[in-house]
Tab-separated table of C-alpha atoms and ligand atoms in Angstrom:
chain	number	residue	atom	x	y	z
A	274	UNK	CA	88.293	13.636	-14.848
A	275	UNK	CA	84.303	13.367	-13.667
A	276	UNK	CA	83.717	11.151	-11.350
A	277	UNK	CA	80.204	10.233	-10.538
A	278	UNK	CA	79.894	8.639	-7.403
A	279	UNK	CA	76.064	7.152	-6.093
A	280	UNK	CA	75.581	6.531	-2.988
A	281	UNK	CA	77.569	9.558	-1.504
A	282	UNK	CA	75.554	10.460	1.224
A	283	UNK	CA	75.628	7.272	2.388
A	284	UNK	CA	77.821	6.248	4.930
A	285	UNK	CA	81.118	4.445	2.711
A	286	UNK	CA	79.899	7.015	-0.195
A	287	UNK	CA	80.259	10.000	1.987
A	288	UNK	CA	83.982	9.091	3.755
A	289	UNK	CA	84.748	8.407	-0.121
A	290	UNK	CA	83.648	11.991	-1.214
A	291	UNK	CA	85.693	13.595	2.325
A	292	UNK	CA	88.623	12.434	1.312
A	293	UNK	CA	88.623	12.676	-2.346
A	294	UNK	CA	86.888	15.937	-3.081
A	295	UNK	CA	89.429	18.212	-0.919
A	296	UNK	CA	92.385	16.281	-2.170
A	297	UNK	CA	91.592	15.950	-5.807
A	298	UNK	CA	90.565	19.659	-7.347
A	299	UNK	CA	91.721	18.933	-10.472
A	300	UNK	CA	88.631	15.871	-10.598
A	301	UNK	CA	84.658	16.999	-10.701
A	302	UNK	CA	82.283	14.930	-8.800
A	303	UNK	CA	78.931	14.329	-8.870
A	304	UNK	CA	77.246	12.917	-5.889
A	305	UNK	CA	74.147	10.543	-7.212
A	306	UNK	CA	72.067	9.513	-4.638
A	307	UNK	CA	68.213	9.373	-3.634
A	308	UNK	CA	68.658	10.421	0.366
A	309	UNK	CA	66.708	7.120	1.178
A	310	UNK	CA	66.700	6.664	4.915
A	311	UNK	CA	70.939	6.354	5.217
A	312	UNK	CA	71.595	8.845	3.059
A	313	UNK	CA	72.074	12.088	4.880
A	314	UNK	CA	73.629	14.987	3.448
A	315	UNK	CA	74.950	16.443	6.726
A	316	UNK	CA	77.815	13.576	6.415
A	317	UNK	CA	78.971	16.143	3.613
A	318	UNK	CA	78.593	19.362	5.140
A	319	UNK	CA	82.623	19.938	5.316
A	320	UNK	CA	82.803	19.699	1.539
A	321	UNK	CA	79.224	20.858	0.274
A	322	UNK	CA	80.310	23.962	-1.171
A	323	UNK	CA	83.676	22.749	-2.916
A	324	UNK	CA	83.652	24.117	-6.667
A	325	UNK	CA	84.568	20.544	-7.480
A	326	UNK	CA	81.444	19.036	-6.023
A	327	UNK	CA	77.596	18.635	-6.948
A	328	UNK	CA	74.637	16.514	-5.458
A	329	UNK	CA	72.557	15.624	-7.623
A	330	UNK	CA	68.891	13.336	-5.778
A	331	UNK	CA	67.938	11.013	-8.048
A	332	UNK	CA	66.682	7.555	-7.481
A	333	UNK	CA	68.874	4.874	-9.404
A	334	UNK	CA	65.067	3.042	-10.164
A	335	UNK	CA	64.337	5.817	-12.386
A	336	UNK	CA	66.154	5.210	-15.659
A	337	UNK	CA	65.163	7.873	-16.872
A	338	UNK	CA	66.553	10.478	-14.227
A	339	UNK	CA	69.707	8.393	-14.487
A	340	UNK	CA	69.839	8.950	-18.488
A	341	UNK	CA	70.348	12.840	-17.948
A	342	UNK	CA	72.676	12.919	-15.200
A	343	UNK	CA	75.114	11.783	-17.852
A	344	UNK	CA	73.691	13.625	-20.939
A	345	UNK	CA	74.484	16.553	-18.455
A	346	UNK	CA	77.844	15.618	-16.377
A	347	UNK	CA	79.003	13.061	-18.850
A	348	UNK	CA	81.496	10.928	-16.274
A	349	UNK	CA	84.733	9.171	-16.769
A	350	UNK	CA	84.204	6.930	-13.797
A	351	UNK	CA	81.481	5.793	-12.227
A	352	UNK	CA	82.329	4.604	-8.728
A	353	UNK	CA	79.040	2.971	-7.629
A	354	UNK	CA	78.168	2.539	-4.033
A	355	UNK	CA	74.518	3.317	-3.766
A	356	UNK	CA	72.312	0.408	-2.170
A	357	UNK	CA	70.261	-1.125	0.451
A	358	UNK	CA	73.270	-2.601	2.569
A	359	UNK	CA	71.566	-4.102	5.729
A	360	UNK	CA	70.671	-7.709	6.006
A	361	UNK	CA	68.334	-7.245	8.765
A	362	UNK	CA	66.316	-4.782	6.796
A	363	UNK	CA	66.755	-7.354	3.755
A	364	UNK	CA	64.889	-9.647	5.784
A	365	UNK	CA	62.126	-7.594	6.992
A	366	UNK	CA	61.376	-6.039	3.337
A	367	UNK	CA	63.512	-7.742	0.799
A	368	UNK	CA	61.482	-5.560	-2.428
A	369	UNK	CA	63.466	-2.501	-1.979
A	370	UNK	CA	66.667	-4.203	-2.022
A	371	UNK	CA	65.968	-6.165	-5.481
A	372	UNK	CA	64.771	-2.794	-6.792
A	373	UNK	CA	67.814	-1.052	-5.334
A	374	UNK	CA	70.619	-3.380	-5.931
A	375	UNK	CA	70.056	-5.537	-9.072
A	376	UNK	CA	67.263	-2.585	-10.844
A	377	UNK	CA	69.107	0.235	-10.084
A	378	UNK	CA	72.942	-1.577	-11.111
A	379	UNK	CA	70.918	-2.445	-14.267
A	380	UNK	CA	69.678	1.469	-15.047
A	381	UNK	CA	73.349	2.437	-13.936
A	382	UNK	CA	74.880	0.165	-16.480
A	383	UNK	CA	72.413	0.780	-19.262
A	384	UNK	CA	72.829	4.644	-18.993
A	385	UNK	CA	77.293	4.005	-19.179
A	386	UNK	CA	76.867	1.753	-21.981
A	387	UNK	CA	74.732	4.169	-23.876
A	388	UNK	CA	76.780	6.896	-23.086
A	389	UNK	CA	80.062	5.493	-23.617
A	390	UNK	CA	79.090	3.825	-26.927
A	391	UNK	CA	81.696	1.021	-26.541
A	392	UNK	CA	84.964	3.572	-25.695
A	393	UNK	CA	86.732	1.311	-23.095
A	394	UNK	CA	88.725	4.172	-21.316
A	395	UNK	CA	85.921	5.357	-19.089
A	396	UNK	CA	85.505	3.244	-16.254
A	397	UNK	CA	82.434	1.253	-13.651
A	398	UNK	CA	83.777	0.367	-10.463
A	399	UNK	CA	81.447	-1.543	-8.269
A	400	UNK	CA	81.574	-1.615	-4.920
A	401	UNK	CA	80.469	-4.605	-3.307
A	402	UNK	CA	80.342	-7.154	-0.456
A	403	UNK	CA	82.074	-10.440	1.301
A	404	UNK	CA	78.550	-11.459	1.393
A	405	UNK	CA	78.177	-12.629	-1.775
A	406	UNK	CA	80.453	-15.628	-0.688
A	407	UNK	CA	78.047	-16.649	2.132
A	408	UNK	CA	79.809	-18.521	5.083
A	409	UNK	CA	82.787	-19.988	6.132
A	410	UNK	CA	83.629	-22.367	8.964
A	411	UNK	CA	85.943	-21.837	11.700
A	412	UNK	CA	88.959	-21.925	8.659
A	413	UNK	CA	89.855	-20.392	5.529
A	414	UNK	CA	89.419	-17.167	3.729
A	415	UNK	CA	87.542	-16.079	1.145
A	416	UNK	CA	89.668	-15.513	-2.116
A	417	UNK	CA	88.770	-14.083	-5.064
A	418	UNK	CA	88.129	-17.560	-6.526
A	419	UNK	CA	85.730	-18.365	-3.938
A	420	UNK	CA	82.631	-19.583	-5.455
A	421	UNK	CA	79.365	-17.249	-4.885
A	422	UNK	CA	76.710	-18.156	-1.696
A	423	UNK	CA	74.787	-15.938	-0.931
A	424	UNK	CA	72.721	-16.485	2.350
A	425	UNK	CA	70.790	-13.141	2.848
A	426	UNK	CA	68.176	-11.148	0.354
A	427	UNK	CA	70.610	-8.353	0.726
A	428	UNK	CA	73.883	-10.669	-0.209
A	429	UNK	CA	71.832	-12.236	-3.253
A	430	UNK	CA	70.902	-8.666	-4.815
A	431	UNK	CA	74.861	-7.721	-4.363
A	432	UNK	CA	75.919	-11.125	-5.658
A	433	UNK	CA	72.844	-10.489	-8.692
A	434	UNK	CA	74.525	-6.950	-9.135
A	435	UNK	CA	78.066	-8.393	-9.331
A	436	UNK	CA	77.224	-10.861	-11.938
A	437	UNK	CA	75.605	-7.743	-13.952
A	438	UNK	CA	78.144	-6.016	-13.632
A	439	UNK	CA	80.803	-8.190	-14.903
A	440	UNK	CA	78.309	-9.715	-17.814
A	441	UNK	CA	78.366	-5.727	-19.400
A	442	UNK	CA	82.411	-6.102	-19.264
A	443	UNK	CA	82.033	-9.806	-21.216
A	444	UNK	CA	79.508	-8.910	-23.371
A	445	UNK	CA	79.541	-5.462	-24.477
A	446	UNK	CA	83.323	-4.988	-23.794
A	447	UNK	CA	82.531	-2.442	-20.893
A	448	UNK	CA	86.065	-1.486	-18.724
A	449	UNK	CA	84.734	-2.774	-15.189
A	450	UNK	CA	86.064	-3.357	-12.003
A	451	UNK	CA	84.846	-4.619	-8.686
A	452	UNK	CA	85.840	-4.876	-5.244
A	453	UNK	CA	84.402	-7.150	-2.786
A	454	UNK	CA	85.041	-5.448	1.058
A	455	UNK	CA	84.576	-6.825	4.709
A	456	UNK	CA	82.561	-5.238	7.391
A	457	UNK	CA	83.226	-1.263	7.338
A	458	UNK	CA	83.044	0.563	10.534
A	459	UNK	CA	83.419	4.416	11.365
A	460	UNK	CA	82.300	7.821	11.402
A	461	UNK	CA	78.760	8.691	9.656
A	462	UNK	CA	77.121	5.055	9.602
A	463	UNK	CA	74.121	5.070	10.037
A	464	UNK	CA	73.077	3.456	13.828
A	465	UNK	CA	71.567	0.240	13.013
A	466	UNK	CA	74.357	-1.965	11.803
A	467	UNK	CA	76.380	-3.273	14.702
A	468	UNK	CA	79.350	-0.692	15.920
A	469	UNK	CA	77.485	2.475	15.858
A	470	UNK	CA	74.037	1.036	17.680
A	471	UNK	CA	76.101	-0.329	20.232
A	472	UNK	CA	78.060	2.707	20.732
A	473	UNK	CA	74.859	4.711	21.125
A	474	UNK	CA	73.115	2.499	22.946
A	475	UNK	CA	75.866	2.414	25.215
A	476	UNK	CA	76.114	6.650	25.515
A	477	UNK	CA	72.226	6.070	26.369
A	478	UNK	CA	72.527	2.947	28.841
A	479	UNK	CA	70.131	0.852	26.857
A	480	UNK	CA	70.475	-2.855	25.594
A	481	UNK	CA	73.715	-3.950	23.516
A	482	UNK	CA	71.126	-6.775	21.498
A	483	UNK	CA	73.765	-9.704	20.553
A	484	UNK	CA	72.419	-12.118	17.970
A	485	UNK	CA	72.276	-15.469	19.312
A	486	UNK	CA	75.431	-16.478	21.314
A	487	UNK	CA	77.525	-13.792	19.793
A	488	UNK	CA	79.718	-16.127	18.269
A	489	UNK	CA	79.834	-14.954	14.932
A	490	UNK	CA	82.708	-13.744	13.254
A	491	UNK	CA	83.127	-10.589	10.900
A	492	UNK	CA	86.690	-9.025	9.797
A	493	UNK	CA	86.154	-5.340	10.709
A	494	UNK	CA	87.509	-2.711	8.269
A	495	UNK	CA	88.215	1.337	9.077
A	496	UNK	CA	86.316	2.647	6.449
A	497	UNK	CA	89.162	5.244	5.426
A	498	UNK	CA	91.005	2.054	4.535
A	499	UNK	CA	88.378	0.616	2.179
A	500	UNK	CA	87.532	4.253	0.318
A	501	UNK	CA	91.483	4.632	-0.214
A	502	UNK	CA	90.976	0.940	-1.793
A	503	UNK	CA	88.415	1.918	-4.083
A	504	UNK	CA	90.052	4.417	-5.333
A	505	UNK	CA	93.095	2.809	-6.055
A	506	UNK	CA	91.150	0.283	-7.568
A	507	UNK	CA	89.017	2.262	-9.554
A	508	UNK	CA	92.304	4.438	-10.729
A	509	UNK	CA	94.685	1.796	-10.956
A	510	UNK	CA	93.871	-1.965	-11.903
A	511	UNK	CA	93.753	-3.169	-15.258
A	512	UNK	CA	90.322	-3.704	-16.649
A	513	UNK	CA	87.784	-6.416	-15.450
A	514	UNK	CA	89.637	-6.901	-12.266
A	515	UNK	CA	88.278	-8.250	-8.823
A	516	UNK	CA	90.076	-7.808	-5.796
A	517	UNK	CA	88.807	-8.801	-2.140
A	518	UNK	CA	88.927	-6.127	0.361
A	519	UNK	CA	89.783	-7.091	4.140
A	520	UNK	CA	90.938	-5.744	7.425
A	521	UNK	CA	92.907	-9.043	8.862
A	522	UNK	CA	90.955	-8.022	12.141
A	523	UNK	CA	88.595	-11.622	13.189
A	524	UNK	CA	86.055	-10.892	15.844
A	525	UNK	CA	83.899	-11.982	17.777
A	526	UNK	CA	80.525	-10.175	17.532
A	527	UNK	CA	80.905	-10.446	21.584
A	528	UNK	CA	84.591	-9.578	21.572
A	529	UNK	CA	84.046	-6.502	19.083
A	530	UNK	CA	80.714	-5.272	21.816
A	531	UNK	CA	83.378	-6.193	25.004
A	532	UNK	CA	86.091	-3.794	22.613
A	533	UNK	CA	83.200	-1.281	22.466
A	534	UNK	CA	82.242	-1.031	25.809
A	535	UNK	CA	85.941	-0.434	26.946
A	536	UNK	CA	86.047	2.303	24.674
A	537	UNK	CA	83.167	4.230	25.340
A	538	UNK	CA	83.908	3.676	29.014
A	539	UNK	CA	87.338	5.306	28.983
A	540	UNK	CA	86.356	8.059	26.970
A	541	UNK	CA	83.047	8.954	29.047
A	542	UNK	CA	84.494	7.708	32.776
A	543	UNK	CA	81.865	5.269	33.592
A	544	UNK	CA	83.116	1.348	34.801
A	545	UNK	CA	83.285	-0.450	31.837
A	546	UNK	CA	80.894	-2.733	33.667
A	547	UNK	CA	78.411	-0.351	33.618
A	548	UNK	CA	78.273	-1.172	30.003
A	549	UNK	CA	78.859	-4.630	29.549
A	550	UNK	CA	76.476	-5.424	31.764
A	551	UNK	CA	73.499	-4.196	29.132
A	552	UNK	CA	74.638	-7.062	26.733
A	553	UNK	CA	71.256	-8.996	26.232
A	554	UNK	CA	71.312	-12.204	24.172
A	555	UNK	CA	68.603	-12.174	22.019
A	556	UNK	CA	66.681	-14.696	18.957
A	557	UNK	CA	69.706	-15.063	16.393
A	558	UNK	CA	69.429	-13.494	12.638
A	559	UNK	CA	67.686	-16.228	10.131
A	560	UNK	CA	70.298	-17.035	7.871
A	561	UNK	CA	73.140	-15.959	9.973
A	562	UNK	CA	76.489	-16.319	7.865
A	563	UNK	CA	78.624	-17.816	10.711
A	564	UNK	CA	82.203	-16.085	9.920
A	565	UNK	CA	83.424	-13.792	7.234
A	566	UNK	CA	87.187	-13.541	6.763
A	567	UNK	CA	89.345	-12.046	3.272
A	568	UNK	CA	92.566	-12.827	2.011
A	569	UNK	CA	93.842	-9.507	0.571
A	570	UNK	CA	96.961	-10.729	-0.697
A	571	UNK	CA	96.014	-10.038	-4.496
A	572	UNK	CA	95.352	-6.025	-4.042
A	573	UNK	CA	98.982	-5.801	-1.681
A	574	UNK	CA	100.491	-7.666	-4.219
A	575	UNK	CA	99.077	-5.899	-7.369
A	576	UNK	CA	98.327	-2.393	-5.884
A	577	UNK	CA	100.055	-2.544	-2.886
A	578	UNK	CA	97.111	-1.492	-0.902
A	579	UNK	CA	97.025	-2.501	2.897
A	580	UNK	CA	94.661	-0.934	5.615
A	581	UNK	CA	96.468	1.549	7.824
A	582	UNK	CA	94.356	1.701	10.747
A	583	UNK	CA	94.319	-1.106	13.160
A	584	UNK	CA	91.036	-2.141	14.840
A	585	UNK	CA	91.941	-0.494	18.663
A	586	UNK	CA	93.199	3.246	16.419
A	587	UNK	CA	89.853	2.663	14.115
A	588	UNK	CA	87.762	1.976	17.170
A	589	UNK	CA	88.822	5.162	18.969
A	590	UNK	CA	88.244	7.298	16.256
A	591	UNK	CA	85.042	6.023	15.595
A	592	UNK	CA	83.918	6.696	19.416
A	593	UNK	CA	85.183	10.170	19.316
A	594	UNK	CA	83.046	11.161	16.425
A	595	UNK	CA	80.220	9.707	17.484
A	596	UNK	CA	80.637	11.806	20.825
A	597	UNK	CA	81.933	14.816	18.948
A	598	UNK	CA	78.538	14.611	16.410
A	599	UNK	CA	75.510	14.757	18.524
A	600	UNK	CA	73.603	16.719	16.463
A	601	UNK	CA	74.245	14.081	13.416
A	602	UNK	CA	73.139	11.083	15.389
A	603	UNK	CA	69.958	13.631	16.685
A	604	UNK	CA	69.271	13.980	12.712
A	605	UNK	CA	69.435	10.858	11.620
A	606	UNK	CA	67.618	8.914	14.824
A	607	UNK	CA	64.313	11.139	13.629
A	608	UNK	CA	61.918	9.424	11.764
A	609	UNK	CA	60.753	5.874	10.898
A	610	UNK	CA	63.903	4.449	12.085
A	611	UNK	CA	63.610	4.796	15.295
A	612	UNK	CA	60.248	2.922	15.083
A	613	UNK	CA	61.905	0.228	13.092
A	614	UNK	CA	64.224	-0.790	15.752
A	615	UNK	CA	62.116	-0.148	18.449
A	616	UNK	CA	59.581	-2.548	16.953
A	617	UNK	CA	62.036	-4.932	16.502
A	618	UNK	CA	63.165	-4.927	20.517
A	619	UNK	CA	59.810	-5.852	21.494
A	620	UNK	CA	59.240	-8.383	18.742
A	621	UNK	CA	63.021	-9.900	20.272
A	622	UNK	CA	61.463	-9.453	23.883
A	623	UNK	CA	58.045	-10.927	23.054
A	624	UNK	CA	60.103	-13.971	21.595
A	625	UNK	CA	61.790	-14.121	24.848
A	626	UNK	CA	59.093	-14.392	26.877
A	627	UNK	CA	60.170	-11.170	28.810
B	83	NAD	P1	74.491	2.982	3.306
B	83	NAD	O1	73.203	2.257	3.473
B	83	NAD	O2	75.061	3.752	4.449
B	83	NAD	O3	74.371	4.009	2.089
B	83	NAD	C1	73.775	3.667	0.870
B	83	NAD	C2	73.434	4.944	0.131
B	83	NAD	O4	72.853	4.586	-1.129
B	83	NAD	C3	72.413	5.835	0.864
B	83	NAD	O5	72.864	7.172	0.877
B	83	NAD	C4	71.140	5.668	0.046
B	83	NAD	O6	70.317	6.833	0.056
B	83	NAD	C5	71.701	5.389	-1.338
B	83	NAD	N1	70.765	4.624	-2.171
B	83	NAD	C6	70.156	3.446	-1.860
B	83	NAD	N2	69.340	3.076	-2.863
B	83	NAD	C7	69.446	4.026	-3.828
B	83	NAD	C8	68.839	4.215	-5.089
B	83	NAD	N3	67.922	3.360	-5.564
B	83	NAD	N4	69.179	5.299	-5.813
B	83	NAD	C9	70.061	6.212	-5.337
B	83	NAD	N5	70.650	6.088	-4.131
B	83	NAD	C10	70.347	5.012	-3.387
B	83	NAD	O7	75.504	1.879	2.781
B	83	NAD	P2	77.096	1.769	2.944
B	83	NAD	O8	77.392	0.982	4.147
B	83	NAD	O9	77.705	3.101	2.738
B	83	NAD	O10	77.428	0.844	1.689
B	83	NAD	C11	77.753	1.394	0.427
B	83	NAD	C12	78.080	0.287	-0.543
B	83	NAD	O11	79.188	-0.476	-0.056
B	83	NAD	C13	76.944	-0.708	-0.764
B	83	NAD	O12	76.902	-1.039	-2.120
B	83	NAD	C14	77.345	-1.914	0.087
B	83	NAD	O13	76.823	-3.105	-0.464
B	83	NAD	C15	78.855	-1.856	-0.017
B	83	NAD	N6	79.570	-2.443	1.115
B	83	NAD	C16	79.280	-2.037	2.396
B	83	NAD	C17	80.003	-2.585	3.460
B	83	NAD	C18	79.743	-2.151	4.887
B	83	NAD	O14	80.261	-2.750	5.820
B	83	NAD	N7	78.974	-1.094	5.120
B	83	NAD	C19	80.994	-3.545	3.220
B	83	NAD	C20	81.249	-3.928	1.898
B	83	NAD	C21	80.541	-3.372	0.860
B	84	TYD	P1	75.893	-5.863	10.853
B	84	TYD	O1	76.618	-4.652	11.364
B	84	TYD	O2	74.423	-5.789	10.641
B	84	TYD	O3	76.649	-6.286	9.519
B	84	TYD	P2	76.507	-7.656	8.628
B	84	TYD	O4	75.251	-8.330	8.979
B	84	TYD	O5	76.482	-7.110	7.250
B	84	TYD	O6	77.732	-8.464	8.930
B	84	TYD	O7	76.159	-7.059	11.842
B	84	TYD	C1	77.480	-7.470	12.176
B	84	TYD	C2	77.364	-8.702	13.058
B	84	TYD	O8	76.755	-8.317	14.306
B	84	TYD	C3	76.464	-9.773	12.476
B	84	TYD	O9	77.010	-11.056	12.820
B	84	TYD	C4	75.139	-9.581	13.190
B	84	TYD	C5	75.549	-9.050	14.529
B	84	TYD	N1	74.619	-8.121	15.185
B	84	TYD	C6	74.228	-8.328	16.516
B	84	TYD	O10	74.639	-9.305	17.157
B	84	TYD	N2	73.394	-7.420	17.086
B	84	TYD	C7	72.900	-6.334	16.416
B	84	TYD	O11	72.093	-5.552	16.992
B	84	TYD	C8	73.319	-6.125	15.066
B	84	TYD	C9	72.808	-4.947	14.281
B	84	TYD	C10	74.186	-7.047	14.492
């Protein structure tokens, strides 16, 4: 088969393409993505000369560019994973993530259904988010029956792209499938959602920022568990299929930086005080979904998926990458980034009168 996967040098896109790529050489892939400020082709160094793999840069937003990647490659499946995926970022400049998420879905699905002319046995798997659920209280899970809510500009364009998505299978007949994950965590993300800044920021003994009172609650997936998901999904389920993607592992945001610090304090010999004692409290996230939790019942029962890892084995693999990759994190920390997040400390400190 040819498998086009967008988003691949991304941080769920590239674990995808490391474990697929090397075991599948009887599959071609083509890597779609743009290299916007997460994607980083260094995450696929191990596999970048496979004779089974291609990158290709192209910008989803440019329908055009996206027309002749199939005239050329002509795909089976489309596994599609390329977006703007942080809400902070969503807040700050939400633009990029409407053109991104619901423009570039659009110019994604236009190019299949023109180039599939109705035949139903090539495939679109979405990837997408929790998010688009918005919040639960202190009880419950989110099902795959749970109406959409989406709190954030980033959750709204993935909630927008879900509904596309699912409209081209009603309407035009188009075999679809979609998947709907909890928080990932693990090697290659890129340093500003929460588990790898606070594992930096811990190797460099600066502030561990915790939104508000660090109450909130996010199930926390190993990402090698989610990609092994998609592709049973995107392999495996019957046609116009949802199924909810979760770790079973609640936390805390202050229990998962406490689980952090112990890590990265065994594995570098410093007092695990040391480290918890940079937690600052700072001005909580507008629009802060207050717990995220899935009930993956329907994919064990169907596909008989179930994560492998459990948060303490995921956790310790993901600190010894990050250790064992210092020339990755150098990479991607150059650039406007940095600035971003540096900006947004002193905007957080200026708030806090400090
Ligand atoms: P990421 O930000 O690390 O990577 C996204 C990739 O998409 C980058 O390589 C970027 O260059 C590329 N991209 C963005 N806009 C593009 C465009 N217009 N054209 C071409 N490429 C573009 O994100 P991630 O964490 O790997 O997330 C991947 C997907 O999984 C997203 O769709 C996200 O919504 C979904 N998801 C993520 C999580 C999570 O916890 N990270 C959980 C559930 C679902
Ligand atoms: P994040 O990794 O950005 O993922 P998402 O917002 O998609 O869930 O954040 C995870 C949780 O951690 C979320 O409740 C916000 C919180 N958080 C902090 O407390 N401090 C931080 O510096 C970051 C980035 C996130």
């Amino acid at each position: 088969m040819k498998i086009l996967v967008t988003g691949g040098a991304g941080f769920i896109g590239s674990n995808l393409l490391q474990l697929l790529v090397p075991a599948h050489s009887e599959h071609e892939f083509v890597n779609l993505d743009k290299l916007g400020y997460a994607g980083n082709l260094q995450s696929l160094k191990e596999i970048e000369s496979a004779p089974n793999y291609r990158f290709s840069q192209i910008d989803l937003v440019d329908s055009q560019a996206v027309s002749e990647v199939f005239e050329s490659f002509g795909p089976d499946i489309v596994i599609h994973l390329a977006a703007e995926s942080h809400v902070d970022r969503s807040i700050h400049g939400p633009r990029a993530f409407v053109e991104s998420n619901v423009v570039g879905t659009f110019n994604l699905l236009e190019a299949c259904r023109r180039h599939w002319n109705g035949s139903t046995s090539a495939r679109f798997h979405h990837v997408s988010t929790d998010e688009v659920y918005g919040s639960l209280g202190d009880d419950g899970l989110f099902t795959e029956e749970t109406p959409y809510d989406p709190s954030s500009p980033y959750s709204a364009t993935k909630a927008a792209s879900d509904h596309l998505v699912r409209a081209y299978s009603r309407t035009y007949g188009m075999n679809v499938t979609v998947t709907n994950c909890s928080n990932n965590y693990g090697p290659r993300q890129f340093p500003e959602k929460l588990i790898p800044l606070m594992i930096l920021n811990c190797l460099d003994r600066k502030p561990l920022p915790i939104y508000g009172e660090g109450l909130n609650v996010r199930d926390w997936l190993y990402v090698d568990d989610h990609c092994r998901a998609i592709w049973k999904v995107a392999t495996e389920a019957k046609a116009g299929e949802t199924y909810n993607i979760g770790g079973n592992s609640e936390r805390t945001n202050r229990q998962m930086v406490d689980a952090i610090c112990e890590v990265v304090a065994g594995k570098t010999g410093v007092a695990p005080t040391e480290l918890t004692d940079l937690i600052t409290r700072v001005a909580d996230r507008p629009g802060h979904d207050h717990r995220y939790a899935i009930d993956a019942s329907k994919v064990k029962n169907d596909l008989g998926w179930e994560p492998a890892e459990s948060l303490e084995s995921g956790l310790e693999k993901t600190v010894d990458w990050y250790l064992a990759n210092p020339e990755w994190i150098a990479a991607v920390r150059d650039g406007s980034y940095r600035s971003w997040i540096e900006q947004n400390y002193a905007a957080r400190e200026e708030q806090e009168g400090k």
